[in-house]
PDB file of C-alpha atoms in Angstrom:
ATOM      1  CA  ALA E   2      12.305  10.901   6.826  1.00 69.00           C
ATOM      2  CA  GLN E   3       9.164   8.967   6.040  1.00 78.00           C
ATOM      3  CA  SER E   4       9.616   5.224   5.903  1.00 89.00           C
ATOM      4  CA  VAL E   5       7.689   2.023   5.236  1.00 93.00           C
ATOM      5  CA  SER E   6       8.352  -1.191   7.145  1.00 95.00           C
ATOM      6  CA  GLN E   7       7.389  -4.675   6.105  1.00 95.00           C
ATOM      7  CA  HIS E   8       7.918  -7.115   8.929  1.00 87.00           C
ATOM      8  CA  ASN E   9       8.116 -10.414   7.097  1.00 86.00           C
ATOM      9  CA  HIS E  10      10.735 -10.711   4.404  1.00 91.00           C
ATOM     10  CA  HIS E  11      10.037 -14.308   3.461  1.00 95.00           C
ATOM     11  CA  VAL E  12       6.839 -16.212   4.141  1.00 96.00           C
ATOM     12  CA  ILE E  13       6.155 -19.838   3.277  1.00 97.00           C
ATOM     13  CA  LEU E  14       2.596 -21.135   3.409  1.00 97.00           C
ATOM     14  CA  SER E  15       0.709 -24.189   2.312  1.00 97.00           C
ATOM     15  CA  GLU E  16      -2.182 -23.807  -0.077  1.00 96.00           C
ATOM     16  CA  ALA E  17      -5.455 -22.847   1.643  1.00 96.00           C
ATOM     17  CA  ALA E  18      -3.634 -21.274   4.580  1.00 97.00           C
ATOM     18  CA  SER E  19      -4.532 -17.746   5.572  1.00 97.00           C
ATOM     19  CA  LEU E  20      -2.163 -14.885   4.857  1.00 97.00           C
ATOM     20  CA  GLU E  21      -1.422 -11.659   6.656  1.00 96.00           C
ATOM     21  CA  LEU E  22       1.499  -9.454   5.679  1.00 97.00           C
ATOM     22  CA  GLY E  23       2.323  -6.544   7.926  1.00 96.00           C
ATOM     23  CA  CYS E  24       3.052  -3.004   6.785  1.00 96.00           C
ATOM     24  CA  ASN E  25       3.694   0.055   8.933  1.00 96.00           C
ATOM     25  CA  TYR E  26       4.657   3.571   7.948  1.00 93.00           C
ATOM     26  CA  SER E  27       6.104   6.470   9.837  1.00 89.00           C
ATOM     27  CA  TYR E  28       4.232   9.687   9.081  1.00 77.00           C
ATOM     28  CA  GLY E  29       1.532  11.489  10.978  1.00 71.00           C
ATOM     29  CA  GLY E  30       0.004  13.281   8.034  1.00 76.00           C
ATOM     30  CA  THR E  31      -2.230  12.278   5.162  1.00 79.00           C
ATOM     31  CA  VAL E  32      -1.131   9.245   3.210  1.00 84.00           C
ATOM     32  CA  ASN E  33      -2.268   7.107   0.332  1.00 87.00           C
ATOM     33  CA  LEU E  34      -1.543   3.407   0.686  1.00 91.00           C
ATOM     34  CA  PHE E  35      -0.923   0.676  -1.847  1.00 92.00           C
ATOM     35  CA  TRP E  36       0.003  -2.930  -2.132  1.00 95.00           C
ATOM     36  CA  TYR E  37       1.822  -3.981  -5.291  1.00 94.00           C
ATOM     37  CA  VAL E  38       2.589  -7.535  -6.352  1.00 94.00           C
ATOM     38  CA  GLN E  39       5.433  -8.734  -8.540  1.00 92.00           C
ATOM     39  CA  TYR E  40       5.039 -12.221  -9.963  1.00 92.00           C
ATOM     40  CA  PRO E  41       8.229 -13.975 -11.065  1.00 87.00           C
ATOM     41  CA  GLY E  42       9.536 -12.368 -14.242  1.00 83.00           C
ATOM     42  CA  GLN E  43       6.789  -9.771 -14.365  1.00 85.00           C
ATOM     43  CA  HIS E  44       6.442  -6.088 -13.575  1.00 82.00           C
ATOM     44  CA  LEU E  45       4.937  -4.556 -10.495  1.00 87.00           C
ATOM     45  CA  GLN E  46       1.148  -4.645 -10.539  1.00 89.00           C
ATOM     46  CA  LEU E  47      -1.298  -2.829  -8.328  1.00 89.00           C
ATOM     47  CA  LEU E  48      -3.112  -5.161  -5.960  1.00 93.00           C
ATOM     48  CA  LEU E  49      -5.198  -2.621  -4.080  1.00 92.00           C
ATOM     49  CA  LYS E  50      -5.155   0.963  -2.890  1.00 90.00           C
ATOM     50  CA  TYR E  51      -6.526   3.159  -0.139  1.00 91.00           C
ATOM     51  CA  PHE E  52      -7.125   6.856  -0.620  1.00 85.00           C
ATOM     52  CA  SER E  53      -9.989   7.625   1.755  1.00 84.00           C
ATOM     53  CA  GLY E  54     -13.296   6.258   3.030  1.00 89.00           C
ATOM     54  CA  ASP E  55     -13.848   2.698   4.213  1.00 93.00           C
ATOM     55  CA  PRO E  56     -10.568   1.564   5.782  1.00 94.00           C
ATOM     56  CA  LEU E  57     -11.184  -2.021   4.685  1.00 96.00           C
ATOM     57  CA  VAL E  58     -10.151  -2.191   1.059  1.00 95.00           C
ATOM     58  CA  LYS E  59     -10.807  -5.075  -1.258  1.00 95.00           C
ATOM     59  CA  GLY E  60      -8.496  -5.723  -4.173  1.00 93.00           C
ATOM     60  CA  ILE E  61      -8.047  -8.213  -6.940  1.00 91.00           C
ATOM     61  CA  LYS E  62      -7.709 -11.979  -6.521  1.00 93.00           C
ATOM     62  CA  GLY E  63      -9.392 -12.056  -3.114  1.00 95.00           C
ATOM     63  CA  PHE E  64      -6.892  -9.816  -1.345  1.00 96.00           C
ATOM     64  CA  GLU E  65      -7.932  -7.174   1.138  1.00 97.00           C
ATOM     65  CA  ALA E  66      -6.154  -4.714   3.379  1.00 97.00           C
ATOM     66  CA  GLU E  67      -7.165  -2.724   6.425  1.00 96.00           C
ATOM     67  CA  PHE E  68      -5.954   0.785   7.150  1.00 94.00           C
ATOM     68  CA  ILE E  69      -5.642   1.395  10.890  1.00 94.00           C
ATOM     69  CA  LYS E  70      -4.672   5.020  11.267  1.00 90.00           C
ATOM     70  CA  SER E  71      -3.936   4.789  14.997  1.00 91.00           C
ATOM     71  CA  LYS E  72      -1.435   2.018  14.352  1.00 93.00           C
ATOM     72  CA  PHE E  73       0.010   3.512  11.142  1.00 93.00           C
ATOM     73  CA  SER E  74      -0.632   0.138   9.563  1.00 95.00           C
ATOM     74  CA  PHE E  75      -1.970  -1.250   6.301  1.00 96.00           C
ATOM     75  CA  ASN E  76      -1.810  -5.027   6.569  1.00 97.00           C
ATOM     76  CA  LEU E  77      -2.576  -7.251   3.605  1.00 97.00           C
ATOM     77  CA  ARG E  78      -4.764 -10.321   4.082  1.00 97.00           C
ATOM     78  CA  LYS E  79      -6.133 -13.244   2.138  1.00 97.00           C
ATOM     79  CA  PRO E  80      -8.235 -15.968   3.768  1.00 97.00           C
ATOM     80  CA  SER E  81      -6.981 -18.834   1.588  1.00 97.00           C
ATOM     81  CA  VAL E  82      -3.841 -18.594  -0.549  1.00 97.00           C
ATOM     82  CA  GLN E  83      -3.215 -20.439  -3.785  1.00 96.00           C
ATOM     83  CA  TRP E  84      -0.017 -21.628  -5.393  1.00 96.00           C
ATOM     84  CA  SER E  85      -0.455 -18.869  -7.982  1.00 96.00           C
ATOM     85  CA  ASP E  86      -0.089 -16.262  -5.227  1.00 97.00           C
ATOM     86  CA  THR E  87       3.618 -17.028  -5.060  1.00 97.00           C
ATOM     87  CA  ALA E  88       5.170 -13.612  -5.660  1.00 96.00           C
ATOM     88  CA  GLU E  89       6.826 -10.681  -3.968  1.00 96.00           C
ATOM     89  CA  TYR E  90       4.533  -8.182  -2.287  1.00 97.00           C
ATOM     90  CA  PHE E  91       5.409  -4.546  -1.738  1.00 96.00           C
ATOM     91  CA  CYS E  92       3.655  -2.112   0.524  1.00 96.00           C
ATOM     92  CA  ALA E  93       3.885   1.450  -0.763  1.00 93.00           C
ATOM     93  CA  VAL E  94       2.911   4.806   0.651  1.00 90.00           C
ATOM     94  CA  THR E  95       2.593   8.241  -0.841  1.00 85.00           C
ATOM     95  CA  PHE E  96       3.191  10.955   1.685  1.00 75.00           C
ATOM     96  CA  HIS E  97       1.376  14.015   0.518  1.00 66.00           C
ATOM     97  CA  SER E  98       4.093  16.202  -0.888  1.00 58.00           C
ATOM     98  CA  GLY E  99       3.193  19.018  -3.158  1.00 58.00           C
ATOM     99  CA  GLY E 100       0.951  18.045  -6.035  1.00 59.00           C
ATOM    100  CA  TYR E 101       2.371  14.679  -6.952  1.00 63.00           C
ATOM    101  CA  GLN E 102       2.766  11.250  -5.493  1.00 66.00           C
ATOM    102  CA  LYS E 103       6.297  10.409  -4.440  1.00 72.00           C
ATOM    103  CA  VAL E 104       6.009   6.748  -3.545  1.00 84.00           C
ATOM    104  CA  THR E 105       8.016   5.115  -0.819  1.00 89.00           C
ATOM    105  CA  PHE E 106       8.177   1.332  -0.965  1.00 93.00           C
ATOM    106  CA  GLY E 107       8.803  -1.223   1.715  1.00 94.00           C
ATOM    107  CA  ILE E 108      11.548  -3.789   1.298  1.00 94.00           C
ATOM    108  CA  GLY E 109       9.089  -6.402   0.034  1.00 95.00           C
ATOM    109  CA  THR E 110       7.879  -9.777   1.280  1.00 96.00           C
ATOM    110  CA  LYS E 111       8.510 -12.895  -0.739  1.00 96.00           C
ATOM    111  CA  LEU E 112       5.592 -15.273  -0.448  1.00 97.00           C
ATOM    112  CA  GLN E 113       6.079 -18.891  -1.380  1.00 97.00           C
ATOM    113  CA  VAL E 114       2.954 -21.060  -1.475  1.00 97.00           C
ATOM    114  CA  ILE E 115       3.539 -24.784  -1.353  1.00 96.00           C
ATOM    115  CA  PRO E 116       0.983 -26.956  -3.173  1.00 91.00           C
TER     116      PRO E 116
ATOM    117  CA  GLY P  95       0.551  -2.293 -26.103  1.00 52.00           C
ATOM    118  CA  ALA P  96      -1.166  -0.243 -23.476  1.00 75.00           C
ATOM    119  CA  GLY P  97       1.452  -0.558 -20.763  1.00 89.00           C
ATOM    120  CA  VAL P  98       4.673   1.197 -19.866  1.00 94.00           C
ATOM    121  CA  SER P  99       7.486  -0.022 -22.083  1.00 95.00           C
ATOM    122  CA  GLN P 100      11.135  -0.035 -21.078  1.00 96.00           C
ATOM    123  CA  SER P 101      14.197  -0.895 -23.139  1.00 96.00           C
ATOM    124  CA  PRO P 102      16.491  -2.637 -23.094  1.00 96.00           C
ATOM    125  CA  ARG P 103      15.278  -5.372 -20.727  1.00 94.00           C
ATOM    126  CA  TYR P 104      18.858  -6.258 -19.875  1.00 95.00           C
ATOM    127  CA  LYS P 105      22.014  -4.205 -20.143  1.00 97.00           C
ATOM    128  CA  VAL P 106      25.538  -5.289 -19.322  1.00 97.00           C
ATOM    129  CA  ALA P 107      28.253  -2.661 -19.292  1.00 97.00           C
ATOM    130  CA  LYS P 108      31.835  -2.391 -18.167  1.00 97.00           C
ATOM    131  CA  ARG P 109      32.667  -0.113 -15.295  1.00 97.00           C
ATOM    132  CA  GLY P 110      33.270   3.395 -16.596  1.00 97.00           C
ATOM    133  CA  GLN P 111      30.970   3.128 -19.611  1.00 97.00           C
ATOM    134  CA  ASP P 112      27.949   5.345 -20.114  1.00 98.00           C
ATOM    135  CA  VAL P 113      24.495   3.769 -20.426  1.00 98.00           C
ATOM    136  CA  ALA P 114      21.086   5.055 -21.505  1.00 98.00           C
ATOM    137  CA  LEU P 115      17.803   3.491 -20.467  1.00 98.00           C
ATOM    138  CA  ARG P 116      14.554   4.282 -22.224  1.00 98.00           C
ATOM    139  CA  CYS P 117      10.995   4.516 -20.963  1.00 98.00           C
ATOM    140  CA  ASP P 118       7.828   4.819 -23.046  1.00 97.00           C
ATOM    141  CA  PRO P 119       4.986   5.733 -20.684  1.00 96.00           C
ATOM    142  CA  ILE P 120       1.337   5.015 -21.266  1.00 93.00           C
ATOM    143  CA  SER P 121       0.083   7.411 -23.912  1.00 91.00           C
ATOM    144  CA  GLY P 122      -1.290  10.571 -22.373  1.00 88.00           C
ATOM    145  CA  HIS P 123       0.189  10.012 -18.930  1.00 90.00           C
ATOM    146  CA  VAL P 124       1.469  13.291 -17.610  1.00 89.00           C
ATOM    147  CA  SER P 125       3.508  11.984 -14.706  1.00 90.00           C
ATOM    148  CA  LEU P 126       6.603   9.838 -15.134  1.00 94.00           C
ATOM    149  CA  PHE P 127       8.781   8.391 -12.404  1.00 94.00           C
ATOM    150  CA  TRP P 128      12.082   6.531 -12.302  1.00 96.00           C
ATOM    151  CA  TYR P 129      12.951   4.106  -9.517  1.00 95.00           C
ATOM    152  CA  GLN P 130      16.018   2.052  -8.712  1.00 96.00           C
ATOM    153  CA  GLN P 131      15.534  -1.411  -7.228  1.00 92.00           C
ATOM    154  CA  ALA P 132      18.659  -2.996  -5.825  1.00 91.00           C
ATOM    155  CA  LEU P 133      18.756  -6.726  -5.170  1.00 86.00           C
ATOM    156  CA  GLY P 134      16.655  -7.635  -2.159  1.00 83.00           C
ATOM    157  CA  GLN P 135      15.282  -4.128  -1.760  1.00 87.00           C
ATOM    158  CA  GLY P 136      12.115  -2.299  -2.643  1.00 90.00           C
ATOM    159  CA  PRO P 137      12.119   0.287  -5.413  1.00 93.00           C
ATOM    160  CA  GLU P 138      13.590   3.627  -4.427  1.00 93.00           C
ATOM    161  CA  PHE P 139      12.522   6.915  -5.991  1.00 92.00           C
ATOM    162  CA  LEU P 140      14.986   8.589  -8.311  1.00 96.00           C
ATOM    163  CA  THR P 141      13.201  11.377 -10.159  1.00 95.00           C
ATOM    164  CA  TYR P 142       9.823  12.680 -11.298  1.00 92.00           C
ATOM    165  CA  PHE P 143       8.605  14.468 -14.424  1.00 93.00           C
ATOM    166  CA  GLN P 144       5.381  16.272 -15.035  1.00 89.00           C
ATOM    167  CA  ASN P 145       5.199  16.511 -18.803  1.00 92.00           C
ATOM    168  CA  GLU P 146       8.690  17.677 -19.831  1.00 94.00           C
ATOM    169  CA  ALA P 147       9.468  19.374 -16.537  1.00 93.00           C
ATOM    170  CA  GLN P 148      11.654  17.526 -14.071  1.00 94.00           C
ATOM    171  CA  LEU P 149      10.063  18.580 -10.807  1.00 90.00           C
ATOM    172  CA  ASP P 150      11.953  16.381  -8.408  1.00 90.00           C
ATOM    173  CA  LYS P 151      15.376  14.817  -8.812  1.00 92.00           C
ATOM    174  CA  SER P 152      16.119  14.450  -5.152  1.00 91.00           C
ATOM    175  CA  GLY P 153      16.546  10.681  -5.412  1.00 93.00           C
ATOM    176  CA  LEU P 154      19.312  10.686  -8.020  1.00 96.00           C
ATOM    177  CA  PRO P 155      22.300   9.191  -6.169  1.00 94.00           C
ATOM    178  CA  SER P 156      25.002  11.274  -7.840  1.00 94.00           C
ATOM    179  CA  ASP P 157      25.665  13.756 -10.600  1.00 95.00           C
ATOM    180  CA  ARG P 158      26.505  10.801 -12.846  1.00 97.00           C
ATOM    181  CA  PHE P 159      22.754  10.187 -13.124  1.00 98.00           C
ATOM    182  CA  PHE P 160      20.790  12.329 -15.522  1.00 97.00           C
ATOM    183  CA  ALA P 161      17.204  12.022 -16.751  1.00 98.00           C
ATOM    184  CA  GLU P 162      15.328  13.841 -19.439  1.00 97.00           C
ATOM    185  CA  ARG P 163      11.905  13.894 -21.059  1.00 97.00           C
ATOM    186  CA  PRO P 164      12.258  16.564 -23.727  1.00 96.00           C
ATOM    187  CA  GLU P 165       8.852  16.257 -25.380  1.00 94.00           C
ATOM    188  CA  GLY P 166       6.856  15.159 -22.385  1.00 92.00           C
ATOM    189  CA  SER P 167       6.476  11.545 -23.458  1.00 94.00           C
ATOM    190  CA  VAL P 168       9.510   9.243 -23.797  1.00 97.00           C
ATOM    191  CA  SER P 169      12.093   9.554 -21.059  1.00 98.00           C
ATOM    192  CA  THR P 170      15.735   8.541 -20.921  1.00 98.00           C
ATOM    193  CA  LEU P 171      17.760   7.822 -17.814  1.00 98.00           C
ATOM    194  CA  LYS P 172      21.466   8.198 -18.454  1.00 98.00           C
ATOM    195  CA  ILE P 173      24.216   7.002 -16.176  1.00 98.00           C
ATOM    196  CA  GLN P 174      27.723   8.240 -16.892  1.00 97.00           C
ATOM    197  CA  ARG P 175      30.943   6.515 -15.852  1.00 97.00           C
ATOM    198  CA  THR P 176      29.041   3.563 -14.418  1.00 97.00           C
ATOM    199  CA  GLN P 177      30.142   1.970 -11.174  1.00 97.00           C
ATOM    200  CA  GLN P 178      29.440  -1.506  -9.831  1.00 96.00           C
ATOM    201  CA  GLU P 179      27.049  -0.101  -7.244  1.00 95.00           C
ATOM    202  CA  ASP P 180      24.854   1.109 -10.127  1.00 97.00           C
ATOM    203  CA  SER P 181      23.876  -2.504 -10.807  1.00 96.00           C
ATOM    204  CA  ALA P 182      20.141  -2.705 -10.182  1.00 95.00           C
ATOM    205  CA  VAL P 183      16.775  -2.901 -11.884  1.00 94.00           C
ATOM    206  CA  TYR P 184      15.640   0.505 -13.081  1.00 96.00           C
ATOM    207  CA  LEU P 185      11.878   0.893 -13.112  1.00 95.00           C
ATOM    208  CA  CYS P 186       9.811   3.468 -14.886  1.00 95.00           C
ATOM    209  CA  ALA P 187       6.230   4.274 -13.921  1.00 93.00           C
ATOM    210  CA  SER P 188       3.629   6.639 -15.254  1.00 92.00           C
ATOM    211  CA  SER P 189       0.321   7.968 -14.057  1.00 88.00           C
ATOM    212  CA  LEU P 190      -2.352  10.392 -15.067  1.00 79.00           C
ATOM    213  CA  PRO P 191      -3.258  12.782 -12.273  1.00 66.00           C
ATOM    214  CA  LYS P 192      -6.988  13.301 -12.198  1.00 59.00           C
ATOM    215  CA  ARG P 193      -8.310  16.793 -11.803  1.00 59.00           C
ATOM    216  CA  THR P 194     -11.207  17.033  -9.348  1.00 53.00           C
ATOM    217  CA  GLY P 195     -13.099  19.856  -7.741  1.00 50.00           C
ATOM    218  CA  LEU P 196     -10.799  19.584  -4.754  1.00 50.00           C
ATOM    219  CA  GLY P 197      -7.589  19.649  -6.749  1.00 49.00           C
ATOM    220  CA  TRP P 198      -5.487  16.825  -8.128  1.00 52.00           C
ATOM    221  CA  ALA P 199      -6.550  13.305  -7.211  1.00 53.00           C
ATOM    222  CA  ARG P 200      -3.672  10.943  -6.855  1.00 61.00           C
ATOM    223  CA  GLN P 201      -3.722   7.962  -9.133  1.00 71.00           C
ATOM    224  CA  PRO P 202      -1.759   4.730  -8.851  1.00 78.00           C
ATOM    225  CA  GLN P 203       1.361   4.390 -10.907  1.00 84.00           C
ATOM    226  CA  HIS P 204       1.676   1.863 -13.704  1.00 88.00           C
ATOM    227  CA  PHE P 205       5.062   0.211 -13.866  1.00 90.00           C
ATOM    228  CA  GLY P 206       7.139  -1.083 -16.750  1.00 92.00           C
ATOM    229  CA  ASP P 207       9.044  -4.377 -16.695  1.00 90.00           C
ATOM    230  CA  GLY P 208      12.243  -2.595 -15.795  1.00 93.00           C
ATOM    231  CA  THR P 209      15.771  -2.667 -17.155  1.00 95.00           C
ATOM    232  CA  ARG P 210      18.202  -4.932 -15.341  1.00 94.00           C
ATOM    233  CA  LEU P 211      21.587  -3.214 -15.415  1.00 96.00           C
ATOM    234  CA  SER P 212      24.701  -5.179 -14.595  1.00 96.00           C
ATOM    235  CA  ILE P 213      28.043  -3.407 -14.312  1.00 97.00           C
ATOM    236  CA  LEU P 214      31.087  -5.636 -14.612  1.00 95.00           C
TER     237      LEU P 214
END
């Protein structure tokens, strides 16, 4: 079965540090890739998405992610984190299945940014 | 409100009781999904509707789980004879598939706040 792996379950950084969260998926076919963020007490929000084209995707709030097909990876990056980035981050993948998008989520990474 | 609305936000029930969770998708969204998010886990797919048709219910964990969307808008997830392992956050998401010249273009899903279900 298709799966999504997030390597870091809990990350603690100081403000202004750089961030990279790993995400790998297991599927050799066509995929769509997403990063969602869940701030404390709030619902899941889309951070960025990759469907096709330029593998370097820029999202909101200075986040970006790079799709490396050969590595089955879609790592999330941010050059300088802020305290307000404290949240849980979920990598998600849709494995092309019929005409709709059945999303498989990773386990999530809790990011804590220390002022 | 333009977002996906779920009610109640919190539900506490005794083991064995039936519960019903409601989802109001974004107006006009054809696709509706239910997910279950256990503590410390990512959301896991339960079921999918396209309009009123339930096209995929492969993620429903048992026959105690039942979902419906009779008029193609509001959806209800019902859990009968609840068990402690049903305790989780239940998320609803909706999206509007975009028709293109190449077929259906996949669109991101918009999530509600979820219903936190606790079974005592």
